[in-house]
Amino acid sequence: MDDFDQEAVLAKVHLVESDILMVSGSLVDGSGTPSSDFDFSVIAQSKDERFHRDTFPRESHMRYYTSGDRVKASFDYLPHSLLGVDVEYWTVQEISDLLAAHSQLYGHMKTRARKSSSFAASAVDFRLLSRLTYGVPLTNAAGFEKITAEIRPGEIAYTAFRTAVGSYPDFRDLAGMWAQGDHESALIAARKLGVDTFRGLTHAYGNTNRNPKYLARFLTRLPDSLSGLTGRFRQLNAYGPGSTADAADTILEWLDLIDLAFAAIRRVRDEADAFVGREEFLGLLRSELHRTMSWNAEISNEYCFRAREATDDVPSLRSMLSAMVRREAVEHTLPLHAWASGRAAPAGENNKSA
């Protein structure tokens, strides 16, 4: 990292004595590089004129960002340095509201057995939530401890997990591309599904950061017993197939890695703090089924795909792919009709409930 003048950094922050100044980001979580910025959050006791659009010292900043009449963030490069200073401005009440919104979201996610839609996660600033779990207070440590006392890192990890894992439509698209012989598109789809699943694996081990940019670094922090699996993922994700002729085999290799990642998730999720356990997750799947559904191969395949994050008793993704190309249901032993017996059609989901 370049040398820097501490006073030059603080000049970009506009502190008063009662503020909480938190430093976070990649320089704190261990994933930083020589080009990483300083990531600060100023948490004021209440809104004041320092961060009002009309009174903010805009001439002192390279750029700044507003929401309504409030300045929410600023960015600058330090003089005679390549270092950047990225500052976000919050109030104690805004942090409290954010934590309350996440608590509601977590409660909602515990009732769902599929990958979260964007509408459910949009009300929560996951980046700030993650930073609050590991950020370091540089001022007003007592105030920081007070506002973060209600943070539940395990719950944040679980909501992040549900934004990563369980998208049958993604696998279904991959299968359709494969059936058409479009290996280029299928390879891109397989890689995305792999990145999502391995990101989910890091969340099962407590990672709260959803940014895939540093996924390879987060994977190196998992137990040594997973190093072979995560090493194969990192190699394939970063460098891909050797040539276009290898595309089909690489897609199948991705499916094998995803199956192994799901097996690792199953082994840890019952002990993961705040995660929905395996039996409880299967119960959520059962609650979606009802006797009057239009039963067909797709329903069977969808539940076979989604159940693999909680049960070993499912066929491989390779087997699923072969069956779907034949437009058939893959053979499995999940008692879907028994699960649906006696159940009426559920009420529709409220997309705004989170």
Coordinates of C-alpha atoms in Angstrom, one line a residue:
M1 CA 0.0 0.0 0.0
D2 CA 1.2 3.5 -0.7
D3 CA 2.1 5.8 2.2
F4 CA -0.6 8.2 3.2
D5 CA -1.2 11.2 5.4
Q6 CA -3.7 10.4 8.1
E7 CA -4.9 14.1 8.2
A8 CA -5.5 14.0 4.5
V9 CA -7.7 11.0 5.0
L10 CA -9.7 12.5 7.9
A11 CA -10.2 15.7 5.9
K12 CA -12.4 13.8 3.5
V13 CA -14.6 12.4 6.3
H14 CA -16.0 15.5 8.1
L15 CA -16.2 14.0 11.6
V16 CA -17.7 15.5 14.8
E17 CA -17.0 14.2 18.2
S18 CA -20.2 12.1 18.7
D19 CA -19.8 10.3 15.3
I20 CA -19.0 6.6 15.0
L21 CA -16.3 6.2 12.3
M22 CA -16.1 2.6 11.1
V23 CA -13.4 1.3 8.7
S24 CA -14.3 -1.9 6.8
G25 CA -14.0 -3.3 3.2
S26 CA -11.3 -5.4 1.8
L27 CA -8.5 -3.8 3.7
V28 CA -10.1 -5.0 6.9
D29 CA -11.6 -8.4 5.9
G30 CA -8.2 -9.6 4.5
S31 CA -9.1 -9.6 0.8
G32 CA -7.5 -6.2 -0.1
T33 CA -4.9 -5.4 -2.7
P34 CA -2.4 -2.5 -3.1
S35 CA -5.2 -0.8 -5.1
S36 CA -7.9 -1.2 -2.5
D37 CA -9.6 2.0 -1.2
F38 CA -10.2 3.0 2.4
D39 CA -13.9 2.2 3.1
F40 CA -15.3 4.4 5.8
S41 CA -18.8 4.7 7.2
V42 CA -19.6 7.8 9.2
I43 CA -22.6 7.0 11.5
A44 CA -24.0 10.3 12.9
Q45 CA -26.3 10.5 15.9
S46 CA -28.9 12.2 13.8
K47 CA -29.2 14.1 10.5
D48 CA -27.4 17.4 10.4
E49 CA -26.3 20.0 8.0
R50 CA -22.9 18.5 7.2
F51 CA -24.5 16.0 4.8
H52 CA -27.3 18.1 3.4
R53 CA -27.2 18.6 -0.4
D54 CA -27.1 22.4 -0.1
T55 CA -24.4 22.6 2.6
F56 CA -22.1 19.7 1.9
P57 CA -18.6 20.9 1.0
R58 CA -18.8 19.7 -2.6
E59 CA -15.7 21.7 -3.6
S60 CA -13.6 19.4 -1.4
H61 CA -14.6 16.2 -3.1
M62 CA -14.0 14.6 -6.5
R63 CA -17.5 13.2 -6.6
Y64 CA -20.4 12.6 -4.2
Y65 CA -23.8 10.8 -4.3
T66 CA -27.2 12.0 -3.1
S67 CA -30.6 10.6 -2.2
G68 CA -33.2 13.2 -1.9
D69 CA -31.7 16.2 -0.1
R70 CA -29.1 14.1 1.7
V71 CA -25.5 13.3 0.6
K72 CA -25.1 9.5 1.1
A73 CA -21.5 9.0 0.0
S74 CA -18.4 10.6 -1.4
F75 CA -15.2 9.5 -3.1
D76 CA -11.7 11.0 -3.5
Y77 CA -8.2 10.1 -4.4
L78 CA -5.6 11.3 -1.9
P79 CA -3.1 13.9 -3.0
H80 CA 0.2 12.4 -4.3
S81 CA -1.1 8.9 -3.9
L82 CA -3.1 6.2 -5.8
L83 CA -5.2 5.5 -2.7
G84 CA -8.9 6.2 -2.7
V85 CA -11.2 7.3 0.2
D86 CA -14.7 6.0 -0.1
V87 CA -17.1 7.3 2.6
E88 CA -20.7 6.5 3.3
Y89 CA -22.8 8.6 5.6
W90 CA -25.5 7.1 7.8
T91 CA -27.3 7.9 11.0
V92 CA -27.9 5.7 14.1
Q93 CA -31.6 5.5 13.2
E94 CA -30.9 4.4 9.7
I95 CA -28.7 1.6 10.9
S96 CA -31.4 0.6 13.4
D97 CA -34.0 0.6 10.6
L98 CA -31.7 -1.5 8.4
L99 CA -31.3 -4.1 11.1
A100 CA -35.1 -4.3 11.7
A101 CA -35.6 -4.7 7.9
H102 CA -33.1 -7.5 7.8
S103 CA -34.7 -9.3 10.7
Q104 CA -38.0 -9.2 8.8
L105 CA -36.3 -10.5 5.7
Y106 CA -34.7 -13.3 7.5
G107 CA -38.0 -14.4 9.0
H108 CA -39.4 -14.4 5.5
M109 CA -36.5 -16.3 4.0
K110 CA -36.8 -19.0 6.6
T111 CA -40.2 -19.8 5.1
R112 CA -38.9 -20.2 1.5
A113 CA -37.2 -23.2 -0.1
R114 CA -35.9 -21.6 -3.2
K115 CA -33.4 -19.0 -4.3
S116 CA -34.6 -15.5 -3.3
S117 CA -36.0 -13.2 -5.9
S118 CA -34.4 -9.7 -6.2
F119 CA -37.5 -8.1 -4.8
A120 CA -37.0 -9.8 -1.5
A121 CA -33.5 -8.7 -1.0
S122 CA -33.8 -5.1 -2.4
A123 CA -35.0 -3.6 0.8
V124 CA -31.7 -4.4 2.6
D125 CA -28.2 -3.1 2.0
F126 CA -26.3 -6.3 2.2
R127 CA -23.0 -4.7 1.7
L128 CA -23.4 -2.5 4.8
L129 CA -24.8 -5.4 6.8
S130 CA -21.8 -7.5 6.0
R131 CA -19.4 -4.7 6.9
L132 CA -21.1 -4.2 10.2
T133 CA -20.2 -7.8 11.2
Y134 CA -16.5 -7.2 10.9
G135 CA -15.9 -3.4 10.7
V136 CA -13.6 -1.7 13.2
P137 CA -14.7 1.4 15.0
L138 CA -12.0 4.1 15.0
T139 CA -14.1 6.5 17.1
N140 CA -16.9 6.1 19.7
A141 CA -16.4 2.4 20.2
A142 CA -19.1 2.3 22.9
G143 CA -21.6 3.7 20.4
F144 CA -20.6 1.2 17.8
E145 CA -20.9 -1.7 20.2
K146 CA -24.4 -0.5 21.1
I147 CA -25.8 -0.3 17.6
T148 CA -24.2 -3.6 16.5
A149 CA -25.4 -5.5 19.6
E150 CA -28.5 -6.6 17.6
I151 CA -26.5 -7.9 14.6
R152 CA -26.8 -11.6 14.0
P153 CA -24.1 -12.7 11.5
G154 CA -25.5 -16.2 11.1
E155 CA -28.9 -14.7 10.0
I156 CA -27.1 -12.4 7.5
A157 CA -25.1 -15.4 6.2
Y158 CA -28.4 -17.3 5.7
T159 CA -30.2 -14.6 3.8
A160 CA -27.1 -14.3 1.6
F161 CA -27.2 -18.1 1.1
R162 CA -30.8 -17.9 0.0
T163 CA -29.9 -15.3 -2.7
A164 CA -27.3 -17.8 -4.1
V165 CA -28.6 -21.3 -4.0
G166 CA -31.6 -23.2 -5.3
S167 CA -32.4 -21.8 -8.8
Y168 CA -34.0 -24.6 -10.8
P169 CA -34.8 -22.2 -13.7
D170 CA -31.0 -21.7 -14.1
F171 CA -30.5 -25.4 -14.4
R172 CA -33.4 -25.8 -16.7
D173 CA -32.0 -23.1 -19.0
L174 CA -28.7 -25.0 -19.0
A175 CA -30.4 -28.2 -19.9
G176 CA -32.2 -26.5 -22.8
M177 CA -29.0 -25.1 -24.2
W178 CA -27.3 -28.5 -23.9
A179 CA -30.1 -30.2 -25.7
Q180 CA -29.7 -27.7 -28.6
G181 CA -26.0 -28.4 -28.8
D182 CA -25.3 -24.8 -27.7
H183 CA -22.3 -25.6 -25.5
E184 CA -21.1 -22.1 -25.4
S185 CA -24.2 -20.8 -23.7
A186 CA -24.5 -23.9 -21.6
L187 CA -21.0 -23.4 -20.3
I188 CA -21.7 -19.9 -19.3
A189 CA -24.9 -21.1 -17.5
A190 CA -23.0 -23.9 -15.8
R191 CA -20.3 -21.5 -14.6
K192 CA -22.9 -19.1 -13.1
L193 CA -24.7 -22.0 -11.4
G194 CA -21.3 -23.1 -10.0
V195 CA -20.3 -19.6 -8.8
D196 CA -23.7 -19.3 -7.0
T197 CA -23.5 -22.7 -5.4
F198 CA -19.9 -22.2 -4.2
R199 CA -20.8 -18.8 -2.9
G200 CA -23.6 -20.5 -1.0
L201 CA -21.0 -22.9 0.5
T202 CA -19.0 -19.9 1.9
H203 CA -22.2 -18.6 3.4
A204 CA -22.9 -21.9 5.1
Y205 CA -19.5 -21.5 6.8
G206 CA -20.4 -18.0 8.0
N207 CA -19.3 -15.6 5.2
T208 CA -21.6 -12.6 5.0
N209 CA -20.1 -11.0 1.8
R210 CA -22.1 -11.7 -1.3
N211 CA -19.6 -10.1 -3.7
P212 CA -18.3 -12.8 -6.1
K213 CA -15.2 -10.7 -6.9
Y214 CA -13.3 -12.2 -4.0
L215 CA -15.0 -15.6 -4.0
A216 CA -11.7 -17.4 -4.6
R217 CA -10.2 -15.8 -1.6
F218 CA -13.2 -16.6 0.6
L219 CA -13.0 -20.2 -0.4
T220 CA -9.4 -20.5 0.8
R221 CA -10.7 -19.7 4.3
L222 CA -12.9 -22.9 4.4
P223 CA -11.6 -26.0 6.2
D224 CA -8.6 -27.8 4.8
S225 CA -10.8 -30.8 4.1
L226 CA -12.5 -28.8 1.3
S227 CA -9.2 -27.6 -0.3
G228 CA -9.3 -30.2 -3.1
L229 CA -12.9 -29.3 -4.0
T230 CA -12.4 -25.6 -3.8
G231 CA -9.1 -25.8 -5.7
R232 CA -10.8 -27.5 -8.6
F233 CA -13.5 -24.8 -8.6
R234 CA -11.0 -22.0 -8.5
Q235 CA -9.0 -23.5 -11.4
L236 CA -12.1 -24.1 -13.6
N237 CA -13.7 -20.7 -12.7
A238 CA -10.6 -18.7 -13.4
Y239 CA -9.2 -20.5 -16.4
G240 CA -12.1 -22.4 -18.0
P241 CA -11.7 -25.2 -20.6
G242 CA -8.5 -25.7 -22.5
S243 CA -10.2 -25.2 -25.8
T244 CA -13.7 -25.0 -27.4
A245 CA -13.5 -28.7 -28.1
D246 CA -13.5 -29.3 -24.3
A247 CA -16.7 -27.3 -23.7
A248 CA -19.0 -30.3 -23.3
D249 CA -16.7 -32.1 -20.9
T250 CA -16.2 -28.9 -19.0
I251 CA -20.0 -28.5 -18.5
L252 CA -20.2 -32.0 -17.1
E253 CA -17.2 -31.2 -14.8
W254 CA -19.1 -28.1 -13.6
L255 CA -22.1 -30.3 -12.7
D256 CA -19.9 -32.7 -10.8
L257 CA -18.4 -29.9 -8.8
I258 CA -21.8 -28.4 -8.1
D259 CA -23.0 -31.8 -6.8
L260 CA -19.9 -32.0 -4.5
A261 CA -20.6 -28.4 -3.3
F262 CA -24.1 -29.4 -2.4
A263 CA -22.8 -32.4 -0.5
A264 CA -20.5 -30.1 1.5
I265 CA -23.4 -27.8 2.2
R266 CA -25.5 -30.7 3.5
R267 CA -22.8 -31.7 5.9
V268 CA -22.5 -28.3 7.5
R269 CA -25.9 -26.7 7.3
D270 CA -27.4 -28.4 10.4
E271 CA -24.6 -26.9 12.5
A272 CA -24.5 -23.5 10.7
D273 CA -25.7 -20.7 12.9
A274 CA -29.3 -19.6 12.1
F275 CA -29.6 -21.8 9.0
V276 CA -32.8 -23.8 8.3
G277 CA -31.8 -27.4 9.0
R278 CA -32.1 -30.2 6.5
E279 CA -35.4 -31.7 7.8
E280 CA -37.0 -28.3 8.2
F281 CA -36.0 -27.4 4.6
L282 CA -37.6 -30.7 3.3
G283 CA -40.7 -29.7 5.2
L284 CA -40.8 -26.4 3.3
L285 CA -40.6 -28.3 0.0
R286 CA -43.5 -30.6 1.1
S287 CA -45.6 -27.5 2.0
E288 CA -45.4 -26.3 -1.6
L289 CA -46.9 -29.5 -3.1
H290 CA -50.6 -30.3 -3.3
R291 CA -52.8 -33.1 -4.7
T292 CA -54.4 -30.9 -7.5
M293 CA -51.1 -29.9 -9.2
S294 CA -50.6 -30.7 -12.9
W295 CA -48.1 -33.4 -12.2
N296 CA -45.5 -33.9 -15.0
A297 CA -41.8 -34.5 -15.5
E298 CA -40.9 -30.9 -14.9
I299 CA -42.4 -30.9 -11.4
S300 CA -40.6 -34.1 -10.5
N301 CA -37.3 -32.7 -11.9
E302 CA -37.6 -29.3 -10.1
Y303 CA -38.1 -30.9 -6.7
C304 CA -35.4 -33.4 -7.3
F305 CA -33.0 -30.4 -8.1
R306 CA -34.1 -28.3 -5.1
A307 CA -34.1 -31.1 -2.6
R308 CA -30.3 -31.8 -3.1
E309 CA -29.3 -29.0 -0.7
A310 CA -30.9 -31.1 2.1
T311 CA -30.9 -34.8 1.2
D312 CA -28.3 -37.2 -0.2
D313 CA -31.0 -39.4 -1.8
V314 CA -31.1 -37.7 -5.2
P315 CA -29.5 -38.5 -8.5
S316 CA -26.6 -36.6 -9.9
L317 CA -27.0 -33.5 -12.0
R318 CA -25.5 -35.4 -14.9
S319 CA -28.4 -37.9 -14.6
M320 CA -30.9 -35.1 -14.4
L321 CA -29.4 -33.5 -17.5
S322 CA -29.7 -36.7 -19.5
A323 CA -33.3 -37.2 -18.4
M324 CA -34.2 -33.6 -19.3
V325 CA -32.7 -33.9 -22.7
R326 CA -35.0 -36.9 -23.2
R327 CA -37.8 -34.7 -21.8
E328 CA -38.4 -37.3 -19.1
A329 CA -38.4 -37.2 -15.3
V330 CA -35.2 -38.4 -13.7
E331 CA -35.6 -41.5 -11.5
H332 CA -35.5 -40.7 -7.8
T333 CA -37.0 -41.9 -4.6
L334 CA -38.5 -38.6 -3.3
P335 CA -42.1 -39.4 -2.3
L336 CA -43.5 -36.3 -3.9
H337 CA -47.1 -37.7 -4.3
A338 CA -47.1 -38.8 -0.7
W339 CA -45.9 -35.3 0.4
A340 CA -48.8 -33.8 -1.6
S341 CA -51.4 -36.1 -0.3
G342 CA -54.2 -34.3 1.6
R343 CA -52.8 -30.9 0.9
A344 CA -54.8 -28.1 -0.7
A345 CA -53.4 -25.5 -3.0
P346 CA -51.4 -22.9 -1.0
A347 CA -52.2 -19.3 -1.0
G348 CA -50.2 -17.2 -3.4
E349 CA -46.9 -15.6 -2.3
N350 CA -46.8 -12.0 -1.5
N351 CA -43.8 -10.6 -3.4
K352 CA -43.8 -7.5 -1.2
S353 CA -43.8 -9.3 2.1
A354 CA -40.1 -8.9 2.7

